[in-house]
Short mmCIF file of C-alpha atoms and ligand atoms in Angstrom, two decimals:
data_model
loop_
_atom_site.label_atom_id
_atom_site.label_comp_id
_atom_site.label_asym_id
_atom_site.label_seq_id
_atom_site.Cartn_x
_atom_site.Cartn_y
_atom_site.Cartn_z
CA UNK E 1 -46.36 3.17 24.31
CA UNK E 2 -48.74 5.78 23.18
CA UNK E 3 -49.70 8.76 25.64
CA UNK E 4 -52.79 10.33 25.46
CA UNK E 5 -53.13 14.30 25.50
CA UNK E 6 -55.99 16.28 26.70
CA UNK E 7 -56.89 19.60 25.99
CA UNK E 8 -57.34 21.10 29.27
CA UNK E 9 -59.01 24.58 27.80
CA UNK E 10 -58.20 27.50 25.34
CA UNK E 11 -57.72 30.77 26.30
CA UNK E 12 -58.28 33.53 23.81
CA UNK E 13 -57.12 37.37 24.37
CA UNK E 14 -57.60 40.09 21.88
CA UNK E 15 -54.80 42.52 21.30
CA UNK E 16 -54.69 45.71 18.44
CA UNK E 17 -50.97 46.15 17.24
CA UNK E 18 -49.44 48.77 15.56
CA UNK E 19 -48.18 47.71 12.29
CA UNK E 20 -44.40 48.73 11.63
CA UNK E 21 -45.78 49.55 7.96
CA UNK E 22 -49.32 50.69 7.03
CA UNK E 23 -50.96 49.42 3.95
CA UNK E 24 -53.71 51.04 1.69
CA UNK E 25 -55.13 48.49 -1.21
CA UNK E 26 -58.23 49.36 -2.93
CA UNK E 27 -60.16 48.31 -0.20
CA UNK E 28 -59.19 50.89 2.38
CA UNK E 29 -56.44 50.99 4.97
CA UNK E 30 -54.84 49.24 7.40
CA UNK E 31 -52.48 50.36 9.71
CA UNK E 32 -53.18 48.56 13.19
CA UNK E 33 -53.56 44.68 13.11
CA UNK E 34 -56.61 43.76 15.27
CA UNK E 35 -55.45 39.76 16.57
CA UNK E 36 -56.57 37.32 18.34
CA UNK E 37 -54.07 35.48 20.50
CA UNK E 38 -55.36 31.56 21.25
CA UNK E 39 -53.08 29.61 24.03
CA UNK E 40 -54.34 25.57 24.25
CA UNK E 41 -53.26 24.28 27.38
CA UNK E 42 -52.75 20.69 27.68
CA UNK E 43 -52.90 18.42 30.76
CA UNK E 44 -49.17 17.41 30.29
CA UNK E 45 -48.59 21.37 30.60
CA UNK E 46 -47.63 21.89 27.13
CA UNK E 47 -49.09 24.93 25.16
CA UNK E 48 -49.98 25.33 21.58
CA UNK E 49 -50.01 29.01 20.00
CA UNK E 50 -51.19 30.46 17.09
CA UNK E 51 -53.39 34.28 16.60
CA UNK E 52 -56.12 35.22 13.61
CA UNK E 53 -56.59 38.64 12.36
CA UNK E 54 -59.87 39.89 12.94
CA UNK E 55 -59.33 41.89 9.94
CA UNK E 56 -61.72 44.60 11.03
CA UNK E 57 -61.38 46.38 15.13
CA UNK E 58 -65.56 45.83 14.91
CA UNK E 59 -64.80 41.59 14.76
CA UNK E 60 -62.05 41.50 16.95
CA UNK E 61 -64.54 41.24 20.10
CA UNK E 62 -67.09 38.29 18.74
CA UNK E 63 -63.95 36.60 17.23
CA UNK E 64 -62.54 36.27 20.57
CA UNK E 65 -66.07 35.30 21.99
CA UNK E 66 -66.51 32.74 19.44
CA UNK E 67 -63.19 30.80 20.19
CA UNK E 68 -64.12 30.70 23.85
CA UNK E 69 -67.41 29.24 23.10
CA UNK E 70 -66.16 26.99 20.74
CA UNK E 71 -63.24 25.65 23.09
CA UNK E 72 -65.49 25.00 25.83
CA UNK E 73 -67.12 22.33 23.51
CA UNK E 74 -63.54 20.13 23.36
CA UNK E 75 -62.19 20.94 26.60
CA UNK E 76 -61.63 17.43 27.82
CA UNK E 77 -61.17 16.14 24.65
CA UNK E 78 -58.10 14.31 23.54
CA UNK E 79 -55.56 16.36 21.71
CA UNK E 80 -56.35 15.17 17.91
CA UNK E 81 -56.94 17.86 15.39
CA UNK E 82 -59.18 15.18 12.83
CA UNK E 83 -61.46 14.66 15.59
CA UNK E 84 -61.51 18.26 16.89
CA UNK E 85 -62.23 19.58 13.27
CA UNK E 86 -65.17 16.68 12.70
CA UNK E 87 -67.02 17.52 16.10
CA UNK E 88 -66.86 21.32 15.55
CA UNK E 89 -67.65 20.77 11.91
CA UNK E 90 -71.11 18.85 13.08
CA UNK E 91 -71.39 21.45 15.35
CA UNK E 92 -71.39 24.08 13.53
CA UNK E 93 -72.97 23.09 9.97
CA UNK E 94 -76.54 24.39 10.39
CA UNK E 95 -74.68 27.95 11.47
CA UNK E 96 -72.96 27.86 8.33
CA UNK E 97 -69.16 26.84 8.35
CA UNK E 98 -67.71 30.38 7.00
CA UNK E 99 -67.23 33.87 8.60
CA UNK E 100 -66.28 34.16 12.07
CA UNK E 101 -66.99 30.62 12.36
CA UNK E 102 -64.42 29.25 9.68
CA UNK E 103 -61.80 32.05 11.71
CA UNK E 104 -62.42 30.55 15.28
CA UNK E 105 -62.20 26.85 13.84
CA UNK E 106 -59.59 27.44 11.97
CA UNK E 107 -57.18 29.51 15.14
CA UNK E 108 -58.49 26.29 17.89
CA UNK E 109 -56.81 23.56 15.00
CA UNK E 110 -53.93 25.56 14.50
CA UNK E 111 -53.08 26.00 18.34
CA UNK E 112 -54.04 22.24 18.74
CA UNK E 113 -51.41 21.54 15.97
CA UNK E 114 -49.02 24.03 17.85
CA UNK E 115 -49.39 21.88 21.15
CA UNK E 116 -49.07 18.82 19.15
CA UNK E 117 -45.88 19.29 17.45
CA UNK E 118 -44.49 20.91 21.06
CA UNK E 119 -45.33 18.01 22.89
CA UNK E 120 -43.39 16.08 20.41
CA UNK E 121 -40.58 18.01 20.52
CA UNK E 122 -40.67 19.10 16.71
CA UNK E 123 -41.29 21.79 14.87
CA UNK E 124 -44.41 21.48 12.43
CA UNK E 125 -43.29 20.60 9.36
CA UNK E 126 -41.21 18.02 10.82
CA UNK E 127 -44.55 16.60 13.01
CA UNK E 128 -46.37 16.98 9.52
CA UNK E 129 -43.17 14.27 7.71
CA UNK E 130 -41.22 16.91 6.19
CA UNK E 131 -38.82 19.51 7.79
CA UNK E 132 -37.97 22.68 7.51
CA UNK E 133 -36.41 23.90 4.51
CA UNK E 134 -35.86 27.62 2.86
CA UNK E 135 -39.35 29.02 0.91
CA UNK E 136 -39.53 31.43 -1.40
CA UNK E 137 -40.57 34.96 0.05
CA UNK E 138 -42.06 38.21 -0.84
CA UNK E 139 -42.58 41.20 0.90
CA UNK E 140 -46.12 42.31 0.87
CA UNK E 141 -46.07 44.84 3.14
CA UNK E 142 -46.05 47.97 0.84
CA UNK E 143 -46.32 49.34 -2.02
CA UNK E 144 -50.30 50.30 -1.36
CA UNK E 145 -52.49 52.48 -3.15
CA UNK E 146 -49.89 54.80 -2.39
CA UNK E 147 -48.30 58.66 -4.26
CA UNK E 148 -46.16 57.56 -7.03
CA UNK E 149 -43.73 60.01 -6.21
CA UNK E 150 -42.94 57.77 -3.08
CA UNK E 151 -42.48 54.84 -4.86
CA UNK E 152 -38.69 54.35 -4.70
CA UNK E 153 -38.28 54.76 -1.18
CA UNK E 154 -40.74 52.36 0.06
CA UNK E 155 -39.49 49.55 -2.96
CA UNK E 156 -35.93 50.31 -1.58
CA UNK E 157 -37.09 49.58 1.78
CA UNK E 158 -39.25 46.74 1.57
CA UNK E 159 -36.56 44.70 -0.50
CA UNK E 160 -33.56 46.32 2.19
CA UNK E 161 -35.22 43.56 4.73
CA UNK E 162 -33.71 40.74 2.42
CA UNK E 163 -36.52 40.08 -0.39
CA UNK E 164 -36.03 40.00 -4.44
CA UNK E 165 -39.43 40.04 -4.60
CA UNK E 166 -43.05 42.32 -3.31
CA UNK E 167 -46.79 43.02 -4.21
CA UNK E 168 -47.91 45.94 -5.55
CA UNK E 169 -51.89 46.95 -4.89
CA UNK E 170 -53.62 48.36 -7.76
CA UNK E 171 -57.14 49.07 -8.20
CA UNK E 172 -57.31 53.06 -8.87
CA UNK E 173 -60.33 54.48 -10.06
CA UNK E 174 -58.21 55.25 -13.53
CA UNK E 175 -56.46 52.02 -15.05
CA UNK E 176 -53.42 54.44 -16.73
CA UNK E 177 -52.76 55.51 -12.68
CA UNK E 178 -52.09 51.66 -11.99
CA UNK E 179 -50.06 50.86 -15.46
CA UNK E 180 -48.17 54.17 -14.33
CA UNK E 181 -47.27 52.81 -10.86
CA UNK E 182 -46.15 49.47 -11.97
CA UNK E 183 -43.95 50.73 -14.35
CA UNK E 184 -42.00 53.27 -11.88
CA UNK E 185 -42.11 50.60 -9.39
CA UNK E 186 -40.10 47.81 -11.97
CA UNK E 187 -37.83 51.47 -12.85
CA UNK E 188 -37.07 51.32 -9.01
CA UNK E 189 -36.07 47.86 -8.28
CA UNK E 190 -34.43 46.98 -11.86
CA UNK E 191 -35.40 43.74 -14.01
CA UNK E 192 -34.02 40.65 -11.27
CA UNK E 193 -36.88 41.64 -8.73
CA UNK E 194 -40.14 39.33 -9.13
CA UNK E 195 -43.10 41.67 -8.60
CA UNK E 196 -47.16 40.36 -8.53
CA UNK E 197 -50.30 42.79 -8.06
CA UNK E 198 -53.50 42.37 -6.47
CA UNK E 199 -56.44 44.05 -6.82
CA UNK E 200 -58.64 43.20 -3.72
CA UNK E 201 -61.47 41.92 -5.86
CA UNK E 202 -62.23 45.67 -7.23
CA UNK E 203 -63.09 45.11 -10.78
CA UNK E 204 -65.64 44.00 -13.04
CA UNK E 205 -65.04 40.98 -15.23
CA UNK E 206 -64.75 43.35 -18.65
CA UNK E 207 -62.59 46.02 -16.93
CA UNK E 208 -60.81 43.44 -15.36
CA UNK E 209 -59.95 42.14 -18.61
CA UNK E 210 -59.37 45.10 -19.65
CA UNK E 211 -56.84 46.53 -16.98
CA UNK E 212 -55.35 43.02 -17.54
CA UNK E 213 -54.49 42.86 -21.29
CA UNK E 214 -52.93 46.80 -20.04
CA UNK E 215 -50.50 44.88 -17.53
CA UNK E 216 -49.85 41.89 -19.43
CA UNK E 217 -46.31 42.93 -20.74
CA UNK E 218 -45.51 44.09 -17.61
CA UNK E 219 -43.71 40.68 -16.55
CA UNK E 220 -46.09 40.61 -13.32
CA UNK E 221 -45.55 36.84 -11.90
CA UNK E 222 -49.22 37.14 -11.20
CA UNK E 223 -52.54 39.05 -11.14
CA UNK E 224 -54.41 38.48 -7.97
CA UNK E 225 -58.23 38.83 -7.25
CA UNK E 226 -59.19 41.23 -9.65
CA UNK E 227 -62.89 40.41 -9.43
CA UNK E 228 -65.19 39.42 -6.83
CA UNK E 229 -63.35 36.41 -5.35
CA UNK E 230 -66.85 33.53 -5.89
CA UNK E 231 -67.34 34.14 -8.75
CA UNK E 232 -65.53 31.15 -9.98
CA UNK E 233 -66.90 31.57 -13.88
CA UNK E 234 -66.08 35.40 -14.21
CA UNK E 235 -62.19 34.28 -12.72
CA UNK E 236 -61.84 31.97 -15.53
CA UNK E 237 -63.19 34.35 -18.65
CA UNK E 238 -60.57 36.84 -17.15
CA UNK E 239 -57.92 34.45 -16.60
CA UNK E 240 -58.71 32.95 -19.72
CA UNK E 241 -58.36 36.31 -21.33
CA UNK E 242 -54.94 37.39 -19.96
CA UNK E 243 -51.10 36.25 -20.60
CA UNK E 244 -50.45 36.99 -17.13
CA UNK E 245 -51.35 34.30 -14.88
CA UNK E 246 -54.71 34.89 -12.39
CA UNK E 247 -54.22 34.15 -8.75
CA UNK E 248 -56.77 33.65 -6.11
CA UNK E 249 -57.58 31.88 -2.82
CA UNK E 250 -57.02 33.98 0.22
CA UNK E 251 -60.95 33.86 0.26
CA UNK E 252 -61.62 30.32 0.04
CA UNK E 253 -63.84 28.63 2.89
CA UNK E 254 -62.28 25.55 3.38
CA UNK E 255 -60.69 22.63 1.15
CA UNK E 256 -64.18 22.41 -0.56
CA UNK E 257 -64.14 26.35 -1.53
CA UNK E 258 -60.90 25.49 -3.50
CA UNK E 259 -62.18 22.27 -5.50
CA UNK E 260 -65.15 24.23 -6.57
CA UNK E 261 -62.77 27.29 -8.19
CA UNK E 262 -60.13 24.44 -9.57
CA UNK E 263 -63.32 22.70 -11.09
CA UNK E 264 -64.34 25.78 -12.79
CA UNK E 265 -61.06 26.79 -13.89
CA UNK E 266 -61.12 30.16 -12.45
CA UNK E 267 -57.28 30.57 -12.22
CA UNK E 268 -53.75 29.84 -12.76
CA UNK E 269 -52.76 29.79 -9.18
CA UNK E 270 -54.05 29.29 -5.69
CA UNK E 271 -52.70 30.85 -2.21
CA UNK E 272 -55.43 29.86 0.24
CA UNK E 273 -55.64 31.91 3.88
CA UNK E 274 -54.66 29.32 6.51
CA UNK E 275 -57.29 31.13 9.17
CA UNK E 276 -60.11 30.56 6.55
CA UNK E 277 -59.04 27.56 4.71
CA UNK E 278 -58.88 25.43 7.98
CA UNK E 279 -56.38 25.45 10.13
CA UNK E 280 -53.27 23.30 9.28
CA UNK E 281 -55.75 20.31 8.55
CA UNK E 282 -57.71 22.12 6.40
CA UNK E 283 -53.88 23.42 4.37
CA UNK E 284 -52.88 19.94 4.24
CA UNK E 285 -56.59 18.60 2.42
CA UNK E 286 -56.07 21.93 0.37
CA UNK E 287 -52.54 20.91 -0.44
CA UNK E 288 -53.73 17.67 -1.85
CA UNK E 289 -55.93 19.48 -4.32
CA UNK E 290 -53.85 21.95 -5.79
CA UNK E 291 -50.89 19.29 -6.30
CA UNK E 292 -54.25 16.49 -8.15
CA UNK E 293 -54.48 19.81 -10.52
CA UNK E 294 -50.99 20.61 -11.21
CA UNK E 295 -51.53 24.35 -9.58
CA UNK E 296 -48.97 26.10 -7.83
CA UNK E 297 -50.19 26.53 -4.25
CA UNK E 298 -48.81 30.37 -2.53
CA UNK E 299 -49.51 31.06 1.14
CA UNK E 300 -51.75 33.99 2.59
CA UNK E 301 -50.04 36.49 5.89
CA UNK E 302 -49.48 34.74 8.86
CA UNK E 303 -45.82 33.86 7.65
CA UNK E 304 -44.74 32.16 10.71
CA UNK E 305 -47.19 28.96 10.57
CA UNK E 306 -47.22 29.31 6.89
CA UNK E 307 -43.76 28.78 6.29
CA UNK E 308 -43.83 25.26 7.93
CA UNK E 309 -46.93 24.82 6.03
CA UNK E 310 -45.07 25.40 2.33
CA UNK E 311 -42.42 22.74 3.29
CA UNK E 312 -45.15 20.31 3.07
CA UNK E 313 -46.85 21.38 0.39
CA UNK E 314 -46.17 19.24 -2.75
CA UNK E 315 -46.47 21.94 -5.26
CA UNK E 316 -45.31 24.80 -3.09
CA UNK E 317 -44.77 28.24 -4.73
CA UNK E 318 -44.51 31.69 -3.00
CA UNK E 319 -44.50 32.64 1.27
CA UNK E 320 -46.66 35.64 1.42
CA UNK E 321 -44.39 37.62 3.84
CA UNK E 322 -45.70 40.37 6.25
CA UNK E 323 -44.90 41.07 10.05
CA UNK E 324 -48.36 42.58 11.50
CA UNK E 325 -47.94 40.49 14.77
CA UNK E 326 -44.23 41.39 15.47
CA UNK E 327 -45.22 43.64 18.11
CA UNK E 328 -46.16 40.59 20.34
CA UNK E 329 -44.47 38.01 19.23
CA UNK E 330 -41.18 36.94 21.07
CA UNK E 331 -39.38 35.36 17.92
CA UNK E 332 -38.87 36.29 14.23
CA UNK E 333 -39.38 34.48 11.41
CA UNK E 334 -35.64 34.70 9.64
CA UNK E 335 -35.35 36.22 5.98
CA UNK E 336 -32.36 35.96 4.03
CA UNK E 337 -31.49 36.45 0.14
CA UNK E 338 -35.26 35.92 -1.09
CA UNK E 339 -35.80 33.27 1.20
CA UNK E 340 -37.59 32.69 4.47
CA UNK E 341 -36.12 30.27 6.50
CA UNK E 342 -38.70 28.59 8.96
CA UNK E 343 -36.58 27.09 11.96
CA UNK E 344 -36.14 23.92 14.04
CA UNK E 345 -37.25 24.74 17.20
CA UNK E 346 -40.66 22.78 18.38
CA UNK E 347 -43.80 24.11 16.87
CA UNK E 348 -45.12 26.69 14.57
CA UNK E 349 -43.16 29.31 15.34
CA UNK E 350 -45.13 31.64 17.15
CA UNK E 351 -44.54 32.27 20.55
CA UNK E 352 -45.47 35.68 22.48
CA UNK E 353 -43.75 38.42 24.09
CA UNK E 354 -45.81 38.32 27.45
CA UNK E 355 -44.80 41.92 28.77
CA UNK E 356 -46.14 43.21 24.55
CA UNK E 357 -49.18 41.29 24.77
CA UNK E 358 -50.23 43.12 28.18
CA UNK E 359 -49.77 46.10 26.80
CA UNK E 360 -51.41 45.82 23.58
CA UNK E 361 -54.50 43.62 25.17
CA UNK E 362 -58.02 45.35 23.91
CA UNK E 363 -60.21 43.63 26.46
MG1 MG Q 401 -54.67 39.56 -1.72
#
């Protein structure tokens, strides 16, 4: 017998958290994580879950706007994540599908998902026909734009919480500065430690070549947005330049974002944003692509849903790790030796700390 869900309404709340770790990249800092927190209540009572990052305090209110106005056009509806994505999507086409737009869509289908998989009892990956297995984690919570001098502390630290692996940000206005920090960051965690950088999309194509060929016998796993991250073309010159494989896709708008880049060759590997890519639906269509090309496919922050996500993904490589909505969530996602280890229990794993979420509320 099949029973039908209905979404009974979504209820979005903006909260500011403190990070337990501030991070400077090339692009400036960040030290509190400005979220949006989506519930989708069901008419069986079940709840889905899942929060975006606003990125920027100034989006966090029209974010939250936008994902009330948006819900309000499938409250009613049944509880199917397709058909949510292809009304909103017809919707929302002449407005442009990207932006604050692609963020709201993306936060209603992952909560949908959330509900989903809770009403079934299963955790996500499971609901999606896999389950959940250990993934491959880094810690990308340090190792900023940061005094060299501090270097060994915060390496120390960051792989203390159980990772062999972390992200260093380059991107200073003098390329010897970055080669300089790499180097005393490998001198601090030893040879066995898998470190990748990221630039934040700060370079030109020639200097990015440049500062490339200067890190390329650095054993870097991977070189990530070193130029502006649509232009597809200049991505490929550099990573056809450079020993060192190119990654991108934390910037990709949806499924379609990624075929153009894989079409144009414009890098080695891909790590799509779940918030901008699509939701889970959108991740899964993504997934499909990057396993047709033969491209390892990485994951962008939110760890939690993203770790179910990776045990579904057919060429799965690397769990971006970071914990900017611990301070409201009520459960951790579990790291041990390198690996993070997404857990049974129904859902995505996010669930939220009630008495936190009052407190840290920004309406
Ligand atoms: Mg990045």
């Amino acid at each position: 017998m099949t029973e039908t869900i209905r979404i009974r309404r979504f209820v979005a709340r903006p909260v500011i958290v403190p990070m337990n770790l501030p991070l400077q990249t090339s692009t400036g800092a960040v030290a509190r994580a400005p979220l949006v927190l989506i519930d989708c209540e069901t008419d069986q009572g079940v709840r889905g879950h899942a929060y975006l990052f606003s990125i920027t305090p100034a989006a966090l209110k029209p974010l939250t706007a936008m994902v009330g106005e948006m819900a309000e056009m499938i409250a009613g509806d049944e509880l199917l994540p397709f058909e949510i994505e292809r009304k909103l999507t017809q919707r929302f086409t002449l407005l442009g599908l990207a932006g604050l737009q692609r963020l709201a869509q993306s936060g209603i289908d992952m909560a949908a998902w959330d509900a989903l998989a809770r009403a079934k009892g299963l955790p996500l990956a499971r609901l999606l026909g896999g389950a959940p297995k250990p993934v491959r984690a880094y810690n990308s919570k340090g190792l900023g734009i940061m005094p060299a001098g501090a270097v060994v502390d915060e390496a120390q630290k960051l792989l203390a919480e159980g990772f062999h692996a972390a992200k260093i940000r380059v991107g200073r206005p003098e390329a010897r500065d970055d080669l300089n920090f790499v180097r005393a960051v490998r001198k601090a965690v030893g040879d066995q430690v898998t470190l990748m950088c990221d630039y934040n999309q700060a370079l030109t194509v020639a200097e990015a070549i440049r500062r490339g060929e200067m890190l390329d016998d650095e054993g870097l796993l991977w070189i990530e947005e070193p130029i502006r991250h649509d232009n597809y073309a200049g991505c490929a010159r550099v990573a056809d330049a450079l020993r060192t494989p190119v990654q991108i896709g934390e910037n990709f708008d949806s499924a379609f974002a990624m075929q153009s880049a894989l079409s144009a060759e414009a890098c080695d590997f891909v790590m799509p944003d779940v918030q901008r890519i699509g939701g889970v639906t959108g991740w899964l269509r993504a997934a499909s692509l990057a396993q047709a090309a033969g491209i390892e496919m990485s994951t962008h922050l939110f760890s939690e849903v993203s770790a179910q996500l990776l045990c579904v993904t057919p060429t799965a490589h690397w769990l971006e790790y970071v914990d900017w909505a611990d301070a409201v969530l009520a459960t951790r996602l579990i790291i041990k030796d390198g690996f993070a280890l997404p857990g049974e229990e129904p859902g995505n794993g996010i669930a939220w700390d009630e008495v936190a979420v009052r407190k840290y509320l920004a309406a």
